[in-house]
PDB file of C-alpha atoms in Angstrom:
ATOM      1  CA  UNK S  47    -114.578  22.812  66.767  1.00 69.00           C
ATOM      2  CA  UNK S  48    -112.810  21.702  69.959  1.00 81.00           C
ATOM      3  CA  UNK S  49    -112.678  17.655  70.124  1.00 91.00           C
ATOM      4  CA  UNK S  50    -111.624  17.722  73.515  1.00 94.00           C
ATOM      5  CA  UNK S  51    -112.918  20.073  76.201  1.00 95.00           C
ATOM      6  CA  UNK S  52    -112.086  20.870  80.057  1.00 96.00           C
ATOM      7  CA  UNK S  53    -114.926  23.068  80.820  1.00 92.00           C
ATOM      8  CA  UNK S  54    -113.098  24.070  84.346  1.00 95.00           C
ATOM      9  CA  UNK S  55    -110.460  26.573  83.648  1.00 94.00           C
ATOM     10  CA  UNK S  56    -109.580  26.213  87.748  1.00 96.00           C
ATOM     11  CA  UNK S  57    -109.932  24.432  90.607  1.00 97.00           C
ATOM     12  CA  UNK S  58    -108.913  24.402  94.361  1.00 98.00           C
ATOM     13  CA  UNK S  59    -108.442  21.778  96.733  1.00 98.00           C
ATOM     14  CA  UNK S  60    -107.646  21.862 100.058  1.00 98.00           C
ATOM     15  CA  UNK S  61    -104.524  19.275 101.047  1.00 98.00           C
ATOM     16  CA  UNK S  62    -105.233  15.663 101.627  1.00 97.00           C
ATOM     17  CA  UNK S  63    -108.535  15.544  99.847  1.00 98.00           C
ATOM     18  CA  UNK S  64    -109.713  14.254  96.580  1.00 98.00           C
ATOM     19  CA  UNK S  65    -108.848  16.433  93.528  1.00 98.00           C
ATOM     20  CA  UNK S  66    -111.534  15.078  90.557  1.00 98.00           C
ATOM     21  CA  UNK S  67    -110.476  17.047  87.109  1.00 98.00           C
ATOM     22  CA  UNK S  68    -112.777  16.180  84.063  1.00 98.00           C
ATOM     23  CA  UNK S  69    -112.518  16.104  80.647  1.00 97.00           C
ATOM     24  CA  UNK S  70    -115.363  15.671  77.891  1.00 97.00           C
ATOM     25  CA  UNK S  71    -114.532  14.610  73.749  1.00 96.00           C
ATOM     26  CA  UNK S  72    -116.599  14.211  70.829  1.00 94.00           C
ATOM     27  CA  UNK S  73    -114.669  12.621  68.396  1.00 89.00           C
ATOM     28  CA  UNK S  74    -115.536   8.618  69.031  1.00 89.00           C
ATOM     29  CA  UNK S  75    -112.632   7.471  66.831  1.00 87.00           C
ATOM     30  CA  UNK S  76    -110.265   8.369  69.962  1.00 89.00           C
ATOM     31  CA  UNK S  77    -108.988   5.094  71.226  1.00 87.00           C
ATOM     32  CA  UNK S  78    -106.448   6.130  73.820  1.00 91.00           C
ATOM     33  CA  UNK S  79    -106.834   9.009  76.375  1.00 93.00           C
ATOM     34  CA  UNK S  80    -103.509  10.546  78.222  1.00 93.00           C
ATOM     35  CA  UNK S  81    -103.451  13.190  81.406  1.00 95.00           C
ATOM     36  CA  UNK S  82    -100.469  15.665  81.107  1.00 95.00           C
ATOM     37  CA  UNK S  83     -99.045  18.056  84.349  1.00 96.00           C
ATOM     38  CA  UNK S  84     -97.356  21.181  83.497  1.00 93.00           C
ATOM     39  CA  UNK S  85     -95.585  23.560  85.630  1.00 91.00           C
ATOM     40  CA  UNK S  86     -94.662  27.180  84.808  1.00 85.00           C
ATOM     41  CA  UNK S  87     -91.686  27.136  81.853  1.00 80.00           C
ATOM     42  CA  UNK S  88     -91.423  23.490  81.385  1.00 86.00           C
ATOM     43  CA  UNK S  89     -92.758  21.444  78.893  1.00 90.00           C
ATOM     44  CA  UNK S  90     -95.820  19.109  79.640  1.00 92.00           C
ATOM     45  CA  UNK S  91     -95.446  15.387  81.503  1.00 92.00           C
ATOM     46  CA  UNK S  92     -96.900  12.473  80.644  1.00 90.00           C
ATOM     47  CA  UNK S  93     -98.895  11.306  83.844  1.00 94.00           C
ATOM     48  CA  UNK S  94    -101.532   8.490  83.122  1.00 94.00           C
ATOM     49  CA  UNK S  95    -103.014   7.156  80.036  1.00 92.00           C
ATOM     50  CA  UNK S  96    -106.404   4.716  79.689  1.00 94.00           C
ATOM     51  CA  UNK S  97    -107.316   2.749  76.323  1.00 92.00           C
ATOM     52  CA  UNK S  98    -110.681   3.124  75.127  1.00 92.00           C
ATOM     53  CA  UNK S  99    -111.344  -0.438  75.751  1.00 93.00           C
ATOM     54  CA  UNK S 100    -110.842  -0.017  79.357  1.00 95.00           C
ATOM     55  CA  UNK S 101    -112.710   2.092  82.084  1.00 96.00           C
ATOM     56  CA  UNK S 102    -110.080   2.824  84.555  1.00 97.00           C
ATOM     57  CA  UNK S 103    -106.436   2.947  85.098  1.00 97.00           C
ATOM     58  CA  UNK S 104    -104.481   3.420  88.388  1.00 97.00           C
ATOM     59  CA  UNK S 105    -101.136   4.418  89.014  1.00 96.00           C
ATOM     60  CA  UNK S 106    -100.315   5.255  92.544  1.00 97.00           C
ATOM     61  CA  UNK S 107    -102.068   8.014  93.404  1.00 97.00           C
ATOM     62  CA  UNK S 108    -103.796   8.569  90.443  1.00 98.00           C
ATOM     63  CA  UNK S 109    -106.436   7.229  88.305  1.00 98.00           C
ATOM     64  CA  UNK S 110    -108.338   7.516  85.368  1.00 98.00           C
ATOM     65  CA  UNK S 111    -111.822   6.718  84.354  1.00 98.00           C
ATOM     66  CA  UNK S 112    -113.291   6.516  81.102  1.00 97.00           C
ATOM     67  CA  UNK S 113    -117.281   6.381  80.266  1.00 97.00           C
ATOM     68  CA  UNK S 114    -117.363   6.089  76.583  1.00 95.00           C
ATOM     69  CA  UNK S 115    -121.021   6.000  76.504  1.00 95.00           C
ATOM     70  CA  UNK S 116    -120.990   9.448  78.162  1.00 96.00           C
ATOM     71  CA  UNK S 117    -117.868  10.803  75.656  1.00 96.00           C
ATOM     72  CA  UNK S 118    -116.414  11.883  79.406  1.00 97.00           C
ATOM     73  CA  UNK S 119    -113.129  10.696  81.460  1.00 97.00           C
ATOM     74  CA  UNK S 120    -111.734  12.127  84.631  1.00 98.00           C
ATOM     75  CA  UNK S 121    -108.714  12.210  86.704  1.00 98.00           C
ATOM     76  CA  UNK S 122    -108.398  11.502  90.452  1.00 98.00           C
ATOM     77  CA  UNK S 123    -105.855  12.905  92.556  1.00 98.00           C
ATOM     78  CA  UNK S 124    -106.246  11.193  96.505  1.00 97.00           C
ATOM     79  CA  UNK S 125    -104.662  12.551  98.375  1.00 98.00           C
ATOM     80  CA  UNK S 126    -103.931  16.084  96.515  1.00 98.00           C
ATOM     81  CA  UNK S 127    -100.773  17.274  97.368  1.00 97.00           C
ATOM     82  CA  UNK S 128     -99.730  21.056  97.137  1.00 96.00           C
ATOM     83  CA  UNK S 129     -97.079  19.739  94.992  1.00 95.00           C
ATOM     84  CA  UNK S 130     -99.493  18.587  92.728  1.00 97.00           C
ATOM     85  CA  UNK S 131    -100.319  22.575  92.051  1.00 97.00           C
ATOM     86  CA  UNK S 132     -99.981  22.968  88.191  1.00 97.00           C
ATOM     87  CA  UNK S 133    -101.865  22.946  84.806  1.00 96.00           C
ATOM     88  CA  UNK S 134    -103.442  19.914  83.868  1.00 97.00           C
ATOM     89  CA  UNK S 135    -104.022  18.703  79.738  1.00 96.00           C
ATOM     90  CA  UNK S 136    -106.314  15.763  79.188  1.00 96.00           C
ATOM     91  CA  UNK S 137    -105.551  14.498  75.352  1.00 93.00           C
ATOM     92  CA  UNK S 138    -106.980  12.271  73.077  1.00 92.00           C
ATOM     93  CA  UNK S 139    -105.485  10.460  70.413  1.00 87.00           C
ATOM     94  CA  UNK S 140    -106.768   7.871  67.295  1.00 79.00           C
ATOM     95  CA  UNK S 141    -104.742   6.437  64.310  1.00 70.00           C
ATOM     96  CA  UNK S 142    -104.634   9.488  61.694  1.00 66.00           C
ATOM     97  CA  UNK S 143    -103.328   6.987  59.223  1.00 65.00           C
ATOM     98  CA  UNK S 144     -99.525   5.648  58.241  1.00 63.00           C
ATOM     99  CA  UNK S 145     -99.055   4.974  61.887  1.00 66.00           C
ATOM    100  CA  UNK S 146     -99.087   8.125  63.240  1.00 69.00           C
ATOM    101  CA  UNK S 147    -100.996   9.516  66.353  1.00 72.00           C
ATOM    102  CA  UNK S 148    -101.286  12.977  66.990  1.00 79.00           C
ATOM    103  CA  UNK S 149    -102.450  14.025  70.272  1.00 85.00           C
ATOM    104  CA  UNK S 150    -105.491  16.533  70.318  1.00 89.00           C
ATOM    105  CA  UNK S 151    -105.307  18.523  73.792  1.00 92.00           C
ATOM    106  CA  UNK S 152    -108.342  19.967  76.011  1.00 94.00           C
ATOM    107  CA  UNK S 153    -107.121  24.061  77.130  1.00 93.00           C
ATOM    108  CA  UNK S 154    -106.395  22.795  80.579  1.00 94.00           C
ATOM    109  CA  UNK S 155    -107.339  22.880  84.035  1.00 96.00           C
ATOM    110  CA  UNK S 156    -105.285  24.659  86.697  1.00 96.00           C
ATOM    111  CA  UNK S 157    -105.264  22.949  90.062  1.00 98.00           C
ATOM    112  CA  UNK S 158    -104.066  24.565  93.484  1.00 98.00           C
ATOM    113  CA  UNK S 159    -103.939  22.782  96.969  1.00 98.00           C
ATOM    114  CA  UNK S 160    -104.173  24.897  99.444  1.00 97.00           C
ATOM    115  CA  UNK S 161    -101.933  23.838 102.374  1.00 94.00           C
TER     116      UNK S 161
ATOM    117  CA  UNK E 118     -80.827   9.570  80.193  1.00 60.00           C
ATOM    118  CA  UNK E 119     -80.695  12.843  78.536  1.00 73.00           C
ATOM    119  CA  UNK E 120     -84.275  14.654  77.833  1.00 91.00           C
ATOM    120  CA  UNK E 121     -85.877  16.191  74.973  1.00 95.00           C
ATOM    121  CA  UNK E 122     -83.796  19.471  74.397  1.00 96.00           C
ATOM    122  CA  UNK E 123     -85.223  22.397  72.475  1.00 97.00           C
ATOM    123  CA  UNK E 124     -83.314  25.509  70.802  1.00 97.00           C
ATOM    124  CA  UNK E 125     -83.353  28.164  71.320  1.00 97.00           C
ATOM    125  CA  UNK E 126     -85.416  28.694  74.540  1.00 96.00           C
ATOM    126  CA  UNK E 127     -86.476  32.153  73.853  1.00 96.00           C
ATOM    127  CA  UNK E 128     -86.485  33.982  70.502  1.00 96.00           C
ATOM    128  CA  UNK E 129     -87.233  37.886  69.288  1.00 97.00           C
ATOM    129  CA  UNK E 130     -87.944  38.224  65.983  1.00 98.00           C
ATOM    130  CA  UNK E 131     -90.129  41.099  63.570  1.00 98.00           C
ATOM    131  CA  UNK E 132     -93.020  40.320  61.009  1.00 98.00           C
ATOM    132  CA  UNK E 133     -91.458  39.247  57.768  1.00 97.00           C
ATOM    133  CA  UNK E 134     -88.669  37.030  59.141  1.00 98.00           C
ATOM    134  CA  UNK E 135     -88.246  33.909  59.247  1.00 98.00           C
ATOM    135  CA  UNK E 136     -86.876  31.135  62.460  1.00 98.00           C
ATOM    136  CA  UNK E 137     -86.117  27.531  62.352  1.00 98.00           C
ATOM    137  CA  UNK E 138     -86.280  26.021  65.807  1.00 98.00           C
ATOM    138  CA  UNK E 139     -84.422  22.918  66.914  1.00 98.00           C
ATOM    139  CA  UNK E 140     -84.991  19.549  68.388  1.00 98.00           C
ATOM    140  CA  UNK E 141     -83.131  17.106  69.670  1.00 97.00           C
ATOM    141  CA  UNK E 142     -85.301  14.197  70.853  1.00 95.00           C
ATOM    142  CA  UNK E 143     -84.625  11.448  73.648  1.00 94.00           C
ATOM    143  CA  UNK E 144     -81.522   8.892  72.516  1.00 92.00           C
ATOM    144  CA  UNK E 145     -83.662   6.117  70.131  1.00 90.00           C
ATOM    145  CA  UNK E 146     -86.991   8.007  69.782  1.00 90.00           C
ATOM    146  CA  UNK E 147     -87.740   7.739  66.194  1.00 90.00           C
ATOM    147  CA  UNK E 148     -90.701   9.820  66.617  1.00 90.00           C
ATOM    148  CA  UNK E 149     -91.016  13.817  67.211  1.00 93.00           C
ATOM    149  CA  UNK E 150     -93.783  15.604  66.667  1.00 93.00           C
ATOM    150  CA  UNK E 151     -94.353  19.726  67.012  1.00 96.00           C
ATOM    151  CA  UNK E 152     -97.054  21.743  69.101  1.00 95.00           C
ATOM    152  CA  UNK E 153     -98.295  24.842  69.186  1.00 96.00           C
ATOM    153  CA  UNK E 154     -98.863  26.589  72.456  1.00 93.00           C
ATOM    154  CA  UNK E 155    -101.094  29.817  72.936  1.00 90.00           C
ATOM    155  CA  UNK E 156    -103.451  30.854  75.367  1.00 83.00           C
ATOM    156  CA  UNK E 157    -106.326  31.208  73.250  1.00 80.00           C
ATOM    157  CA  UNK E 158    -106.142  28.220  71.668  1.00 82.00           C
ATOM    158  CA  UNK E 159    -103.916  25.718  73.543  1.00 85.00           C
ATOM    159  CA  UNK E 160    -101.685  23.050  72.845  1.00 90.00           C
ATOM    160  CA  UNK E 161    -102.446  22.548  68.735  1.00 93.00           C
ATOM    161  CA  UNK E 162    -100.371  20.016  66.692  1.00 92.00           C
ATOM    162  CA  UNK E 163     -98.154  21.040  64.132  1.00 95.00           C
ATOM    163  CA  UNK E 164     -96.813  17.995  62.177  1.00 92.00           C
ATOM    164  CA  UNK E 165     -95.056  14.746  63.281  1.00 92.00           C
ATOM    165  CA  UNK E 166     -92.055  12.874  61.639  1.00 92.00           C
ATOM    166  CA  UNK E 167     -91.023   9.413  61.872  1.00 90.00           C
ATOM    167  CA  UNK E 168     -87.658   8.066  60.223  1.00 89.00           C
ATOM    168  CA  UNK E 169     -87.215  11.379  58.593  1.00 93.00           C
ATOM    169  CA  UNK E 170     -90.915  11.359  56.932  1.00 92.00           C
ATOM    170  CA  UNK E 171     -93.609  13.842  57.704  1.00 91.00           C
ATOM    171  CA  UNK E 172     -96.322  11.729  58.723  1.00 88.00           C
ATOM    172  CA  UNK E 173     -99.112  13.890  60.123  1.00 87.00           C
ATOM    173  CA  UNK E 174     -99.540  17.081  59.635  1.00 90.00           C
ATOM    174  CA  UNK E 175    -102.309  19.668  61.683  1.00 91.00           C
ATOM    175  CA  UNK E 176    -104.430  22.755  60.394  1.00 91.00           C
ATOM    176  CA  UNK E 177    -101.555  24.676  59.954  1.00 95.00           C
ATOM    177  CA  UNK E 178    -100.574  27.160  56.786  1.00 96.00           C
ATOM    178  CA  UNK E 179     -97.800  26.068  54.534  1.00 95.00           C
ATOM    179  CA  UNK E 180     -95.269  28.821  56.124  1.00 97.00           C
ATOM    180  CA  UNK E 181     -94.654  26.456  59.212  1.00 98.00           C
ATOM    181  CA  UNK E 182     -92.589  23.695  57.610  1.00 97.00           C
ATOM    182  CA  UNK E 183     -90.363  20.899  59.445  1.00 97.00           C
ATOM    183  CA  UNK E 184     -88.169  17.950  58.808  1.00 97.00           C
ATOM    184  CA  UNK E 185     -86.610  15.005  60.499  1.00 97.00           C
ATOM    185  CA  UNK E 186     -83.034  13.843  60.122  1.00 96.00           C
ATOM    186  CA  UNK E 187     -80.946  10.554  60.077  1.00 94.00           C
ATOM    187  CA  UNK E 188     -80.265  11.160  64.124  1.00 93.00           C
ATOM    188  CA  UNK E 189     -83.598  11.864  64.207  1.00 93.00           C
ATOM    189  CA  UNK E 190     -83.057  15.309  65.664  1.00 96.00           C
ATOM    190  CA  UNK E 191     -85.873  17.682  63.610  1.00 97.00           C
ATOM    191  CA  UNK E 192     -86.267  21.166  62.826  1.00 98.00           C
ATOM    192  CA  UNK E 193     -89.155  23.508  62.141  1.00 98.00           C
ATOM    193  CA  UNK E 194     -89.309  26.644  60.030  1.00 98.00           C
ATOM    194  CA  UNK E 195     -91.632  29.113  59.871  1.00 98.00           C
ATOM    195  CA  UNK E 196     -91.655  31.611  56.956  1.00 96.00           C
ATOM    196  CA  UNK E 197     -93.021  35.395  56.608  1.00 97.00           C
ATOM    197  CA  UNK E 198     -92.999  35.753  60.871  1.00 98.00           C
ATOM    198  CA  UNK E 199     -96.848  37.358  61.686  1.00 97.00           C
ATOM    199  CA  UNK E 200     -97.771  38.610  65.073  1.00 96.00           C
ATOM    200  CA  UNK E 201     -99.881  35.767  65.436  1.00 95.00           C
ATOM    201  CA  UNK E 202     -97.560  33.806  65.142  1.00 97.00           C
ATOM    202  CA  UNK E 203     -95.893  34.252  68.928  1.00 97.00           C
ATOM    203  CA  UNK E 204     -96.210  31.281  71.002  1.00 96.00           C
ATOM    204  CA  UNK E 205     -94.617  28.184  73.088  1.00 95.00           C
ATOM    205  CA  UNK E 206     -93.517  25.635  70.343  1.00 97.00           C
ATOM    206  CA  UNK E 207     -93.371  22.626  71.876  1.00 96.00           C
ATOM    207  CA  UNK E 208     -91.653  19.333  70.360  1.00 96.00           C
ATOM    208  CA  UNK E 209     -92.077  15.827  71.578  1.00 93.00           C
ATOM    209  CA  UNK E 210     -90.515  12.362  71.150  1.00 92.00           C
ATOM    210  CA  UNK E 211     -91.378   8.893  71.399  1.00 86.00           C
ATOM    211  CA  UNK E 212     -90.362   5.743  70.632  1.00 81.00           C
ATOM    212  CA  UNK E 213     -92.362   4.855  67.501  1.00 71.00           C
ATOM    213  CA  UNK E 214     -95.077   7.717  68.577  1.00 63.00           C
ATOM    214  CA  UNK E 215     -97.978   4.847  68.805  1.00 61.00           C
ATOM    215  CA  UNK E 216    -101.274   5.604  70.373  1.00 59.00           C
ATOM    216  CA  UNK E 217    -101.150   5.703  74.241  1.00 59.00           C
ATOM    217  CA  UNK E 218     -97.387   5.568  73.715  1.00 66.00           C
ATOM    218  CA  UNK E 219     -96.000   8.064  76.524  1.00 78.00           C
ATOM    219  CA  UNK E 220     -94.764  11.601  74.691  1.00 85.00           C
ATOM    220  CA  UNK E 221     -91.951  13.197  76.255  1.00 90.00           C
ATOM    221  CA  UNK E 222     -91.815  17.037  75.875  1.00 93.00           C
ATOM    222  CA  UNK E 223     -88.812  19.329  75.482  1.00 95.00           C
ATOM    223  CA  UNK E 224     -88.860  22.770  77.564  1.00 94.00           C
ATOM    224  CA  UNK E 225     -89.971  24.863  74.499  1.00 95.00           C
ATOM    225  CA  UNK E 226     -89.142  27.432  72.560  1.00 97.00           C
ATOM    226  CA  UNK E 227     -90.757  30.684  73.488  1.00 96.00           C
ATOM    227  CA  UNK E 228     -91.424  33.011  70.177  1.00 97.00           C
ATOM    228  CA  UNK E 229     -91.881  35.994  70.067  1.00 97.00           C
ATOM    229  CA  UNK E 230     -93.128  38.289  66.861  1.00 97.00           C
ATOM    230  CA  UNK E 231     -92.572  42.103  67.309  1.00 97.00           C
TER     231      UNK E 231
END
């Protein structure tokens, strides 16, 4: 049973414009939500993360919005860049007890720019 | 600062065998936790440790195996290799490894089961 789904495998963009990459959960015990890039042969990076008592979270050129009622979030990219071309992971975590937090990933959305 | 740096990169090995792969986490992250990459199933977690204790541990069969040392550089073992088995292992560090606490991720160690 996948807790956390990105139901777009892919997605294209032309430059300058708005990349919007979504992400959908089911588990309602998640109470922090983190966006990962990853390029070819290198390990994921942390991009943006949003608490679950918030709705959105902006960092530069990227921000985050969370509907809890609707179990969805999504990441916006203005303007896309072509370096911006990788994998994205949206991730989920909640307290799995003794402190610890494991991170349960969606299968990941590749994003291209087109130049 | 130095990064999260994974051993090998790439590894070979037949059914049967067994591999430990190698973490060293960022200078004062006390926390490291293992992932599983395929492309069926994505990015699955393994285990975590935290001040040499296995706190969390994922759907995984008893051959994959870890541990967490006084530096708090970790290893993970798995036992009786299957084909299945081949995948990006991925390890990660944090500070104390807290919620929305930022994950760093090593390179990876890409297995391979012949």
């Amino acid at each position: 049973d996948q807790q956390v789904k990105q139901n777009s495998p892919s997605l294209s963009v032309q430059e300058g414009r708005i990349s919007i990459l979504n992400c959908d959960y089911t588990n309602s015990m998640f109470d922090y939500f983190l966006w990962y890039k990853k390029y070819p042969a290198e390990g994921p990076t942390f991009l943006i993360s949003i608490s679950s008592i918030k709705d959105k979270n902006e960092d530069g050129r990227f921000t985050v919005f969370l509907n809890k009622s609707a179990k969805h979030l999504s990441l916006h990219i203005v303007p896309s860049q072509p370096g911006d071309s990788a994998v994205y992971f949206c991730a989920a975590s909640g307290n799995s007890g003794a402190g610890s937090y494991q991170l349960t990933f969606g299968k990941g959305t590749k994003l291209s720019v087109i130049p | 600062k130095a990064g999260v740096t994974q051993t090998p990169r790439y590894l070979i090995k037949t059914r049967g065998q067994q591999v430990t792969l190698s973490c060293s986490p960022i200078s004062g992250h006390r926390s490291v936790s293992w992932y599983q990459q395929t492309p069926g199933q994505g990015l699955q977690f393994l285990f975590e440790y935290f001040s040499e204790t296995q706190r969390n541990k994922g759907n995984f069969p008893g051959r994959f195996s870890g541990r967490q040392f006084s530096n708090s550089r970790s290893e993970m073992n798995v036992s009786t290799l299957e084909l299945g088995d081949s995948a990006l292992y991925l390890c990660a560090s944090s500070l104390i490894g807290g919620g929305g606490a930022e994950a760093f991720f090593g390179q990876g160690t890409r297995l391979t089961v012949v």
